[in-house]
Coordinates of C-alpha atoms in Angstrom, one line a residue:
X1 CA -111.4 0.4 -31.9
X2 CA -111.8 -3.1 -32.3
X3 CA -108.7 -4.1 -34.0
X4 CA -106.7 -2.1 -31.4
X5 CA -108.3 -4.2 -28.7
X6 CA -107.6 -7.4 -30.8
X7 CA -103.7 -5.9 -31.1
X8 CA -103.4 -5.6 -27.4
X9 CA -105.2 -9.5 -26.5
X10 CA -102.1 -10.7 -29.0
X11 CA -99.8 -9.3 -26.9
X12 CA -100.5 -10.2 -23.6
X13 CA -101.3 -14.0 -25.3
X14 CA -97.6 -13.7 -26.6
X15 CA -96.2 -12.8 -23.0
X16 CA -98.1 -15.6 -21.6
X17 CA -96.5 -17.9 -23.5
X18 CA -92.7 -16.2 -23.2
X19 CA -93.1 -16.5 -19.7
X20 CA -94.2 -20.2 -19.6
X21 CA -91.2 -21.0 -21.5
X22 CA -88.8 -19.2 -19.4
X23 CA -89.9 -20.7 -15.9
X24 CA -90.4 -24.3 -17.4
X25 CA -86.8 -25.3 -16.9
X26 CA -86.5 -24.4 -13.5
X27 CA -89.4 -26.9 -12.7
X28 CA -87.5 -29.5 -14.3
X29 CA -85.5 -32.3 -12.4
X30 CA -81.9 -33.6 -14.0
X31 CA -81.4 -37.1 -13.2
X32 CA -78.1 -38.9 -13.4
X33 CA -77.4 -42.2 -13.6
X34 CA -74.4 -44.5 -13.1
X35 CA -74.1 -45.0 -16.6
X36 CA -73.2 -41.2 -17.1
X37 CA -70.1 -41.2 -14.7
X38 CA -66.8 -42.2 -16.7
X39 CA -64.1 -43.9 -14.6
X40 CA -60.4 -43.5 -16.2
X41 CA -58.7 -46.7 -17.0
X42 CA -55.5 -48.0 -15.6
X43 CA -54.0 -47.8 -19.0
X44 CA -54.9 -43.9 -18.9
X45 CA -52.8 -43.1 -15.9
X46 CA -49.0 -42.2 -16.8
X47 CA -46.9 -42.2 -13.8
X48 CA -44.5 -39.1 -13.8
X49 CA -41.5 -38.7 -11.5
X50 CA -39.1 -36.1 -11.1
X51 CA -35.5 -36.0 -12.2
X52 CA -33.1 -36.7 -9.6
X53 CA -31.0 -33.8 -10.2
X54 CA -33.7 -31.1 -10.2
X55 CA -32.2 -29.6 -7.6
X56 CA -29.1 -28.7 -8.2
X57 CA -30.2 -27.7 -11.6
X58 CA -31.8 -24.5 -10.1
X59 CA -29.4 -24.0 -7.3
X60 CA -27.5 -21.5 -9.4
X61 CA -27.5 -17.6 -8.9
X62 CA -30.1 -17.2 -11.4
X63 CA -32.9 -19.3 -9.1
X64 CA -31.5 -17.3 -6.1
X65 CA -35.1 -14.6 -5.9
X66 CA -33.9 -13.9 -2.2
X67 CA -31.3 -10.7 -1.7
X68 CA -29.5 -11.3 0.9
X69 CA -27.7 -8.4 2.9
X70 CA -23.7 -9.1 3.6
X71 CA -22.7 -9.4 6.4
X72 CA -20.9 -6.4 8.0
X73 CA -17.5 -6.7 9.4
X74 CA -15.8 -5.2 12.0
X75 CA -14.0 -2.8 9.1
X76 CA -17.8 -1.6 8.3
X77 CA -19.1 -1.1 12.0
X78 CA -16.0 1.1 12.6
X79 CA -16.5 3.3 9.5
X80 CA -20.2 3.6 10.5
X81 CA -18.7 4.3 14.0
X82 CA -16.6 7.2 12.4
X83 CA -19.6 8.2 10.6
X84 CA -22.3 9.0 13.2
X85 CA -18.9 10.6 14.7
X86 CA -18.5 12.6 12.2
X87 CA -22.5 13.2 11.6
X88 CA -22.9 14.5 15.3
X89 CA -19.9 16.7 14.8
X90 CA -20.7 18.5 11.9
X91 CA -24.4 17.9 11.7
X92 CA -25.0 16.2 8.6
X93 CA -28.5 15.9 7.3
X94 CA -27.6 12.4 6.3
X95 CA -25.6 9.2 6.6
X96 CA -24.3 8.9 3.4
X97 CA -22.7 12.3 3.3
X98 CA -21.0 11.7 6.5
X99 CA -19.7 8.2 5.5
X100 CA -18.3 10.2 2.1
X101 CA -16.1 12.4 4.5
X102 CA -15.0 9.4 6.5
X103 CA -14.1 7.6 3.3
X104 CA -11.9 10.6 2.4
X105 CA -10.5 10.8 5.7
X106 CA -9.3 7.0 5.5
X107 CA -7.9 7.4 2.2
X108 CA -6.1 10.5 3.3
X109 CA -4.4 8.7 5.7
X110 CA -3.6 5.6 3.7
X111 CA -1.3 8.2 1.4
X112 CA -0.1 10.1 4.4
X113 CA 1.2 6.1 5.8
X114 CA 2.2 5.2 2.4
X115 CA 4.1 8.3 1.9
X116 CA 5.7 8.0 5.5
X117 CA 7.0 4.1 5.1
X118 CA 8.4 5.3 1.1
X119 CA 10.3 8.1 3.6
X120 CA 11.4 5.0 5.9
X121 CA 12.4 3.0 2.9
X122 CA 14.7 5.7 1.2
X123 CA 16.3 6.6 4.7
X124 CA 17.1 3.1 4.9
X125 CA 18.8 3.3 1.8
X126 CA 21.2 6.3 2.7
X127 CA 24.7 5.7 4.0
X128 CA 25.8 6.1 7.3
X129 CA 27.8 9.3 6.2
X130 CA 24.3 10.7 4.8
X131 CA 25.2 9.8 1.1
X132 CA 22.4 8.8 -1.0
X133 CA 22.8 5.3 -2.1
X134 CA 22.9 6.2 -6.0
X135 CA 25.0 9.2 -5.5
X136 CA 27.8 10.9 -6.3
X137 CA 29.7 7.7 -4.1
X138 CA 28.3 4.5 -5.2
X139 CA 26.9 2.0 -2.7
X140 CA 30.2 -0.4 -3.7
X141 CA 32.5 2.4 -2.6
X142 CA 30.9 2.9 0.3
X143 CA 30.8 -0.3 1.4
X144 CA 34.0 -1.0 0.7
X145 CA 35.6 1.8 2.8
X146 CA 33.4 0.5 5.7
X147 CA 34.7 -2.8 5.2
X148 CA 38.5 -1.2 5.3
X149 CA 37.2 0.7 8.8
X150 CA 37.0 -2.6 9.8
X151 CA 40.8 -3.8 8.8
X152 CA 42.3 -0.3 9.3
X153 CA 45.8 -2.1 10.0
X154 CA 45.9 -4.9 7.4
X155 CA 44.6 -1.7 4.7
X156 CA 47.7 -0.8 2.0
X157 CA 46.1 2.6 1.5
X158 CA 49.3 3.3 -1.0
X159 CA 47.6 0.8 -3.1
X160 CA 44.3 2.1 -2.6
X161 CA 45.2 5.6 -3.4
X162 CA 46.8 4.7 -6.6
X163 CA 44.2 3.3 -8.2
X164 CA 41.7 6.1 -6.9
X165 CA 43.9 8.4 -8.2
X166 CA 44.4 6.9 -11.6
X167 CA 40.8 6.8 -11.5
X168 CA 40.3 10.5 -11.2
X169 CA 38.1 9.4 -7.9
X170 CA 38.4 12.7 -6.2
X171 CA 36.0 12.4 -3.2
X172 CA 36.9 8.6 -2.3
X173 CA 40.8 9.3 -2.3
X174 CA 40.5 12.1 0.0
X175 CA 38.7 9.5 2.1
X176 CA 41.6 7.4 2.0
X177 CA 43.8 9.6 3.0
X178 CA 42.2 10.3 6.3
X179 CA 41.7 6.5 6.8
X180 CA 45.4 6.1 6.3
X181 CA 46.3 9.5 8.5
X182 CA 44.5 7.8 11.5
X183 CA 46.1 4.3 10.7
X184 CA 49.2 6.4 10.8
X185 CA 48.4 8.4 14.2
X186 CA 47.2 5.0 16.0
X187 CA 50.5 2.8 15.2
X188 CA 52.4 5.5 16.8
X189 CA 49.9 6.2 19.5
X190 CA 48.9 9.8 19.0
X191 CA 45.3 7.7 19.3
X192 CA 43.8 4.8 20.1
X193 CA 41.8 3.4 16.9
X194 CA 37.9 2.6 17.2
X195 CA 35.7 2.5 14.5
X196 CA 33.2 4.5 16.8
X197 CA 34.9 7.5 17.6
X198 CA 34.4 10.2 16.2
X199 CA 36.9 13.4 14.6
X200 CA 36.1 15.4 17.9
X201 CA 37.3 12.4 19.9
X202 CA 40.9 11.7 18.0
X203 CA 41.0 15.6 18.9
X204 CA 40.7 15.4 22.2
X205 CA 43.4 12.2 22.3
X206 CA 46.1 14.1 20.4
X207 CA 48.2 15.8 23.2
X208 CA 50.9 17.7 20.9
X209 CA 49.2 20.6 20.4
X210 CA 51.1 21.4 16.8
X211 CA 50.0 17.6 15.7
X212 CA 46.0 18.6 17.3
X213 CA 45.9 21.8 14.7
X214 CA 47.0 19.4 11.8
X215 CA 44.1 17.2 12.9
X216 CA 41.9 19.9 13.1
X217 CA 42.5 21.1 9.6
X218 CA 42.5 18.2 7.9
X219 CA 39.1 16.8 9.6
X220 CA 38.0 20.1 8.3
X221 CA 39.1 19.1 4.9
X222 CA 37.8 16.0 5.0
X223 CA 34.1 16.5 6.2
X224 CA 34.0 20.0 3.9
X225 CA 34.8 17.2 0.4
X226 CA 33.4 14.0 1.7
X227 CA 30.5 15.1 2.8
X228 CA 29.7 18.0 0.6
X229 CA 27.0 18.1 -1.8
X230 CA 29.5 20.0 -4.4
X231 CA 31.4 19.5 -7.7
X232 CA 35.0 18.6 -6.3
X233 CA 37.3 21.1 -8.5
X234 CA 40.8 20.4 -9.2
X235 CA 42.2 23.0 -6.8
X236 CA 40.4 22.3 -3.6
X237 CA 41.6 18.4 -4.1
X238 CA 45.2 19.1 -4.7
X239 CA 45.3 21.4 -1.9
X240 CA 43.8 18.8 0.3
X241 CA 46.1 15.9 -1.3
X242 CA 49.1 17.9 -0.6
X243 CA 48.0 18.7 3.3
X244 CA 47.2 14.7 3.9
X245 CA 50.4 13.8 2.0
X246 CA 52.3 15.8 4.1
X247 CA 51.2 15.3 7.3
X248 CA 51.0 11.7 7.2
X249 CA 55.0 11.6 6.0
X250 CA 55.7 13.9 9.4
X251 CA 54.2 11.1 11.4

């Protein structure tokens, strides 16, 4: 019993003294002096400046943090026009879908144009008489006939027609011939010549009515082989070279 009591005085002696220690500090003053504050030297300081081309060092893309939205033009407001358009039309759940059938709308119609001014282009190219350009009469006969519409009179359509013959040009000598048969009908005024009348209106001009069938059948001949989207046989041309030929030597 007595050593327990001598166990317990220890330890209440011990924390006596653990608590003196702890709370002695706080009693405690620190005291600076002058002495204790250190003052930096001139020769410490280094002066630092900043280059002169720092900025446009970072002014590239890369520094750029900022995303900026473009700008929308007045192409973009009128697709988003079509597209709440569209949107209130067919009730689309979203913007994006409707702007996906505008953008096939617009694209659909940039072939339809494109297709239309490719039409334009290649009925440009076609003759007056309907013949396409890279036919079965080349642009440099056609243009050369034309020209010889032009100077019907001063035309040696003998010549002409020899050549074309020789040639085995078919097509462009029976289109000679009827140049040369109205050439023939105007010098002895069965018509009056003008390079924008037409078969129907030499008809009408032509008062012999024997010399108006003539006509008649050889305009026939002439629009059925000049015109005609046919192989020209050997037959048909005679029989047509024969008729002109014969006519124009009645005349």
């Amino acid at each position: 019993m007595g050593k327990l009591l001598l166990f317990i005085s220890l330890l209440f002696c011990l924390h006596l003294e653990a608590q003196d220690t702890l709370t002695a500090p706080e009693n405690e003053k620190i005291t600076f002096t002058e002495k204790d504050i250190k003052v930096d030297s001139n020769d410490s300081i280094q002066e630092i400046k900043f280059k002169t081309n720092l900025k446009k060092k970072y002014n590239s893309e890369e520094f750029v943090y900022e995303i900026k939205t473009p700008e929308k033009n007045a192409w973009d407001r009128f697709k988003e026009w079509l597209a709440r358009i569209v949107q209130n039309i067919f009730k689309f759940s979203s913007e994006r879908t409707s702007m996906s059938v505008v953008m096939f709308i617009l694209k659909t119609i940039a072939i339809l144009v494109v297709i239309f001014v490719v039409y334009l282009i290649v009925k440009a190219i076609l003759n007056k008489e309907g013949q396409w350009i890279f036919g079965k009469n080349s642009s440099k006969k056609i243009v050369s006939t034309d020209e010889i519409e032009r100077n019907l009179h001063e035309t040696d359509f003998e010549k002409l027609l020899k050549e074309t013959l020789s040639a085995g040009q078919k097509r462009i000598s029976i289109r000679y011939y009827y140049l040369w048969l109205l050439k023939k009908m105007s010098e002895k005024g069965i018509i009056e010549w003008d390079i924008e009348k037409t078969n129907s209106d030499y008809l009408y001009e032509i008062k012999n009515e024997n010399r108006r069938d003539e006509f008649a059948y050889l305009s026939y001949l002439y629009n059925y082989i000049w015109y005609g989207e046919f192989e020209l046989d050997e037959a048909t041309f005679e029989k047509a070279k024969t008729a002109f030929e014969k006519t124009i030597r009645s005349i």
